[in-house]
Amino acid sequence: MKLVLSKDITPDQRAALDSAMAADGCSTREITDSGRQVICITGSRVKKQPEDYLSLAGVTDACPISTAHKLVSREFKTEDTRIKIGNVVVGGDRIVVVAGPCAVESRDQAMTIAKEVKKYGAVLFRGGAYKPRSSPYSFQGLEEEGLKILAEVREKTGLGVVTEMTSPAQAELMERYVDVVQIGARNMQNFELLKCVGKMTKPVVLKRGLASTIQEWLMSAEYIAAGGNTNVILCERGIRTFEPYTRNTLDLSAIPVLKKLTHLPIIIDPSHATGIREKVAPMARAAVAAGADALMIEVHNNPDQALSDGPQSLYPEQFGNLTRDIYVIAPVVGKQMDFDYLKKSEVIAGLGSGTSKTAAFIGENGAYSHKASLAYFGDDVTSVPMKTFRDIFTAVENGSVEYGVIPVENSLSGSIHENYDLLQEYDLKIIGEVTIRIKHALITHPDVDPKDVSRILAPAHAFTQCRNYMEQYAHAELVPVKAAASAVRHIKDSGDRTMAAIGSAMAADIFDLEVKAQSIEDNPRNYTRFAVIAKAYKGQKKVSKTSLIFATGNQPGALFEVMKIFSEHQINLVKLESRPILGKPWEYMFYADLEADILSESLTLVMDELKAKSEYLRILGRY
Ligand code: PEP
Ligand code: MN
């Protein structure tokens, strides 16, 4: 049973509630969900009727939880659970990639692979120290020695470490050496082990049993949660079927099923699922497309010599190719593969509690810019809305916010020139970029009949982007507004049930409104790229792009001379745009994005040539 508590519940009422439940032989678990305090009552004597609880002081609502799993059910907690492992969050907008060998074989092997997978975007390292092998004669793992190696990997690389725990006797060692404990498929229903990890402080990756139903799997997660540890990540790793071409059958349909049934995050392990190297990448790509929060991939520097699971282990370069594909796929489903994840989180964590960890964006909460800020920073920084782009630049410049997130171009409508001009005017740095898919939704008050909609609010470009869909609303008045999120806020504030807005599903959620139609844009390839600005660089790990502005002399071939430098040094130019120079009519600046770190030592010659061939040159950012 789920009880919603009154905002004004007194500590005495709250204590009385607990004792009443305890007297009934039940226990309570309190959480905050969508801003409300709710408790879950569990135990064999939970009463069936909400009325039995509604009379209790401090209780405003009661509803039964219909599923056998309670604490981990979506009915109890409607918000997604986000699990923090060091600076990494599983269950947020960023795909978490866990990679490493099946087993830790030696210090050298683990360290070599860890450095490789980190280079290609993994943020957690996996490696077994206690291996549950089918044969007693196979390699059983390095045990405590393996755990010590994992701890050293964490220390040297900054990657959190994940390893399997096979017995309650290992609990103390796991607490000491690792960041996440894995319960293997063979132990999914080892209830004593589940009770043990339920009392531990580390997050748990709970693998699905070889032949377990989703229901059984969730009940195992419930065991862990009932023990007090709700940081459970569900890992689909393939189930036994009659099919011999793959080691197991990867049940990707479990992802949407679980998303409905539970708030826990999901990690997909395509390595154990397929058992064959060449099948791993396609299934990993599909997993992300199906909504997985994380991936766990076996990678080995010398798979032929691996002591376990060599045939399914990717070579590091194959793993690198896979993460590049994930980078492209993730935004389609509203997520990101962030190659700078660790460095960025480290910098933000290092800002200290006294510093403002804030990022300014334009518009209202729920704006696409807000989404972009969350996609880039996760929950590490607070996103704050501002009214104009100039407000953002000024706030970053005077230090009242640490970062700004500004749109610079859209795949359908082109550049946002105002921001290019502001980049020219202010002396700030672009320290990162993030691209998100723009998916428009038609939003109304709950239960409004679309036939009753007579006015639709949206920014002018949104109407253009949704032209086909809007044909069915030919009778409605189209009211252009400044930003999508303000349209959504307006219909919320006005209470007007004849109005609809075009905006993000996130805005509908924030303002408690209803999405009438999803993805109503004509062209689904609608992406906006945002630049992240700050006063100074903050130790980015991998610089792969440079944005610069330059002006050339007004003589024939001047632009060509600059282009020639890029061509001769094989530097890929991904954007080139001209803008009038402020205050100098008919004179132009060029904005260029290059796929290179122009300040790296190997390119000093390029910089020298650029300076020689341009009248003005400024580096806007490296990221
Ligand atoms: C493993 O992750 O190395 C492992 C043994 O996996 P599973 O429990 O899924 O077989
Ligand atoms: Mn393995």
PDB file of N, CA and C in Angstrom, residues 2-6 9-30 37-41 52-61:
ATOM      1  N   LYS A   2       0.477   2.220  -0.807  1.00  0.00           N
ATOM      2  CA  LYS A   2       1.239   3.470  -0.857  1.00  0.00           C
ATOM      3  C   LYS A   2       0.413   4.550  -0.167  1.00  0.00           C
ATOM      4  N   LEU A   3       1.027   5.247   0.752  1.00  0.00           N
ATOM      5  CA  LEU A   3       0.342   6.356   1.419  1.00  0.00           C
ATOM      6  C   LEU A   3       1.019   7.660   1.040  1.00  0.00           C
ATOM      7  N   VAL A   4       0.213   8.650   0.699  1.00  0.00           N
ATOM      8  CA  VAL A   4       0.755   9.986   0.442  1.00  0.00           C
ATOM      9  C   VAL A   4       0.599  10.782   1.729  1.00  0.00           C
ATOM     10  N   LEU A   5       1.699  11.381   2.178  1.00  0.00           N
ATOM     11  CA  LEU A   5       1.648  12.104   3.452  1.00  0.00           C
ATOM     12  C   LEU A   5       1.341  13.578   3.226  1.00  0.00           C
ATOM     13  N   SER A   6       0.675  14.136   4.206  1.00  0.00           N
ATOM     14  CA  SER A   6       0.369  15.570   4.140  1.00  0.00           C
ATOM     15  C   SER A   6       1.669  16.370   4.260  1.00  0.00           C
ATOM     16  N   ILE A   9       2.422  17.172   7.892  1.00  0.00           N
ATOM     17  CA  ILE A   9       2.446  16.105   8.896  1.00  0.00           C
ATOM     18  C   ILE A   9       3.459  16.463   9.995  1.00  0.00           C
ATOM     19  N   THR A  10       3.039  16.265  11.250  1.00  0.00           N
ATOM     20  CA  THR A  10       3.944  16.619  12.356  1.00  0.00           C
ATOM     21  C   THR A  10       4.835  15.411  12.659  1.00  0.00           C
ATOM     22  N   PRO A  11       5.988  15.659  13.284  1.00  0.00           N
ATOM     23  CA  PRO A  11       6.855  14.520  13.637  1.00  0.00           C
ATOM     24  C   PRO A  11       6.127  13.499  14.511  1.00  0.00           C
ATOM     25  N   ASP A  12       5.238  13.992  15.389  1.00  0.00           N
ATOM     26  CA  ASP A  12       4.502  13.063  16.253  1.00  0.00           C
ATOM     27  C   ASP A  12       3.568  12.178  15.439  1.00  0.00           C
ATOM     28  N   GLN A  13       2.879  12.816  14.485  1.00  0.00           N
ATOM     29  CA  GLN A  13       1.961  12.031  13.627  1.00  0.00           C
ATOM     30  C   GLN A  13       2.747  10.994  12.833  1.00  0.00           C
ATOM     31  N   ARG A  14       3.912  11.430  12.374  1.00  0.00           N
ATOM     32  CA  ARG A  14       4.745  10.528  11.552  1.00  0.00           C
ATOM     33  C   ARG A  14       5.188   9.321  12.376  1.00  0.00           C
ATOM     34  N   ALA A  15       5.599   9.600  13.656  1.00  0.00           N
ATOM     35  CA  ALA A  15       6.060   8.530  14.542  1.00  0.00           C
ATOM     36  C   ALA A  15       4.890   7.595  14.867  1.00  0.00           C
ATOM     37  N   ALA A  16       3.714   8.198  15.066  1.00  0.00           N
ATOM     38  CA  ALA A  16       2.538   7.392  15.395  1.00  0.00           C
ATOM     39  C   ALA A  16       2.208   6.438  14.250  1.00  0.00           C
ATOM     40  N   LEU A  17       2.427   6.937  13.037  1.00  0.00           N
ATOM     41  CA  LEU A  17       2.155   6.131  11.838  1.00  0.00           C
ATOM     42  C   LEU A  17       3.067   4.890  11.825  1.00  0.00           C
ATOM     43  N   ASP A  18       4.334   5.132  12.104  1.00  0.00           N
ATOM     44  CA  ASP A  18       5.292   4.018  12.126  1.00  0.00           C
ATOM     45  C   ASP A  18       4.925   3.000  13.203  1.00  0.00           C
ATOM     46  N   SER A  19       4.551   3.516  14.406  1.00  0.00           N
ATOM     47  CA  SER A  19       4.235   2.540  15.453  1.00  0.00           C
ATOM     48  C   SER A  19       2.960   1.776  15.133  1.00  0.00           C
ATOM     49  N   ALA A  20       1.982   2.471  14.540  1.00  0.00           N
ATOM     50  CA  ALA A  20       0.748   1.758  14.174  1.00  0.00           C
ATOM     51  C   ALA A  20       1.062   0.633  13.192  1.00  0.00           C
ATOM     52  N   MET A  21       1.928   0.924  12.234  1.00  0.00           N
ATOM     53  CA  MET A  21       2.277  -0.088  11.223  1.00  0.00           C
ATOM     54  C   MET A  21       3.056  -1.232  11.866  1.00  0.00           C
ATOM     55  N   ALA A  22       3.984  -0.879  12.763  1.00  0.00           N
ATOM     56  CA  ALA A  22       4.788  -1.908  13.413  1.00  0.00           C
ATOM     57  C   ALA A  22       3.883  -2.817  14.253  1.00  0.00           C
ATOM     58  N   ALA A  23       2.898  -2.197  14.905  1.00  0.00           N
ATOM     59  CA  ALA A  23       1.970  -2.992  15.711  1.00  0.00           C
ATOM     60  C   ALA A  23       1.205  -3.979  14.838  1.00  0.00           C
ATOM     61  N   ASP A  24       1.007  -3.605  13.594  1.00  0.00           N
ATOM     62  CA  ASP A  24       0.320  -4.467  12.609  1.00  0.00           C
ATOM     63  C   ASP A  24       1.277  -5.498  11.997  1.00  0.00           C
ATOM     64  N   GLY A  25       2.544  -5.431  12.374  1.00  0.00           N
ATOM     65  CA  GLY A  25       3.539  -6.343  11.786  1.00  0.00           C
ATOM     66  C   GLY A  25       3.993  -5.884  10.399  1.00  0.00           C
ATOM     67  N   CYS A  26       3.816  -4.611  10.115  1.00  0.00           N
ATOM     68  CA  CYS A  26       4.213  -4.102   8.783  1.00  0.00           C
ATOM     69  C   CYS A  26       5.377  -3.122   8.938  1.00  0.00           C
ATOM     70  N   SER A  27       6.107  -2.901   7.840  1.00  0.00           N
ATOM     71  CA  SER A  27       7.137  -1.859   7.917  1.00  0.00           C
ATOM     72  C   SER A  27       6.839  -0.768   6.908  1.00  0.00           C
ATOM     73  N   THR A  28       7.449   0.395   7.122  1.00  0.00           N
ATOM     74  CA  THR A  28       7.225   1.522   6.215  1.00  0.00           C
ATOM     75  C   THR A  28       8.557   1.952   5.614  1.00  0.00           C
ATOM     76  N   ARG A  29       8.472   2.484   4.409  1.00  0.00           N
ATOM     77  CA  ARG A  29       9.661   3.051   3.773  1.00  0.00           C
ATOM     78  C   ARG A  29       9.241   4.374   3.162  1.00  0.00           C
ATOM     79  N   GLU A  30       9.930   5.435   3.525  1.00  0.00           N
ATOM     80  CA  GLU A  30       9.512   6.768   3.059  1.00  0.00           C
ATOM     81  C   GLU A  30      10.459   7.274   1.977  1.00  0.00           C
ATOM     82  N   GLN A  37       5.862  13.471  -0.275  1.00  0.00           N
ATOM     83  CA  GLN A  37       6.382  12.456   0.642  1.00  0.00           C
ATOM     84  C   GLN A  37       5.433  11.272   0.571  1.00  0.00           C
ATOM     85  N   VAL A  38       5.968  10.107   0.224  1.00  0.00           N
ATOM     86  CA  VAL A  38       5.107   8.917   0.159  1.00  0.00           C
ATOM     87  C   VAL A  38       5.752   7.800   0.959  1.00  0.00           C
ATOM     88  N   ILE A  39       4.914   6.928   1.518  1.00  0.00           N
ATOM     89  CA  ILE A  39       5.487   5.754   2.168  1.00  0.00           C
ATOM     90  C   ILE A  39       4.888   4.491   1.580  1.00  0.00           C
ATOM     91  N   CYS A  40       5.699   3.459   1.587  1.00  0.00           N
ATOM     92  CA  CYS A  40       5.241   2.157   1.117  1.00  0.00           C
ATOM     93  C   CYS A  40       5.103   1.286   2.361  1.00  0.00           C
ATOM     94  N   ILE A  41       3.937   0.688   2.533  1.00  0.00           N
ATOM     95  CA  ILE A  41       3.755  -0.224   3.665  1.00  0.00           C
ATOM     96  C   ILE A  41       3.901  -1.638   3.130  1.00  0.00           C
ATOM     97  N   ASP A  52      -8.843   1.835   5.022  1.00  0.00           N
ATOM     98  CA  ASP A  52      -8.264   1.429   6.301  1.00  0.00           C
ATOM     99  C   ASP A  52      -7.135   2.355   6.737  1.00  0.00           C
ATOM    100  N   TYR A  53      -6.611   3.122   5.785  1.00  0.00           N
ATOM    101  CA  TYR A  53      -5.468   3.982   6.117  1.00  0.00           C
ATOM    102  C   TYR A  53      -5.810   5.468   6.055  1.00  0.00           C
ATOM    103  N   LEU A  54      -6.894   5.773   5.354  1.00  0.00           N
ATOM    104  CA  LEU A  54      -7.195   7.190   5.117  1.00  0.00           C
ATOM    105  C   LEU A  54      -7.526   7.963   6.385  1.00  0.00           C
ATOM    106  N   SER A  55      -7.959   7.234   7.432  1.00  0.00           N
ATOM    107  CA  SER A  55      -8.328   7.933   8.663  1.00  0.00           C
ATOM    108  C   SER A  55      -7.101   8.292   9.508  1.00  0.00           C
ATOM    109  N   LEU A  56      -5.930   7.778   9.138  1.00  0.00           N
ATOM    110  CA  LEU A  56      -4.734   8.062   9.950  1.00  0.00           C
ATOM    111  C   LEU A  56      -4.313   9.525   9.801  1.00  0.00           C
ATOM    112  N   ALA A  57      -3.936  10.135  10.925  1.00  0.00           N
ATOM    113  CA  ALA A  57      -3.557  11.555  10.900  1.00  0.00           C
ATOM    114  C   ALA A  57      -2.303  11.741  10.047  1.00  0.00           C
ATOM    115  N   GLY A  58      -2.344  12.727   9.163  1.00  0.00           N
ATOM    116  CA  GLY A  58      -1.170  13.037   8.326  1.00  0.00           C
ATOM    117  C   GLY A  58      -1.169  12.312   6.995  1.00  0.00           C
ATOM    118  N   VAL A  59      -2.200  11.478   6.753  1.00  0.00           N
ATOM    119  CA  VAL A  59      -2.263  10.741   5.483  1.00  0.00           C
ATOM    120  C   VAL A  59      -3.294  11.406   4.579  1.00  0.00           C
ATOM    121  N   THR A  60      -2.883  11.784   3.347  1.00  0.00           N
ATOM    122  CA  THR A  60      -3.853  12.452   2.465  1.00  0.00           C
ATOM    123  C   THR A  60      -4.411  11.509   1.410  1.00  0.00           C
ATOM    124  N   ASP A  61      -3.678  10.442   1.111  1.00  0.00           N
ATOM    125  CA  ASP A  61      -4.172   9.529   0.079  1.00  0.00           C
ATOM    126  C   ASP A  61      -3.588   8.141   0.324  1.00  0.00           C
TER     127      ASP A  61
END
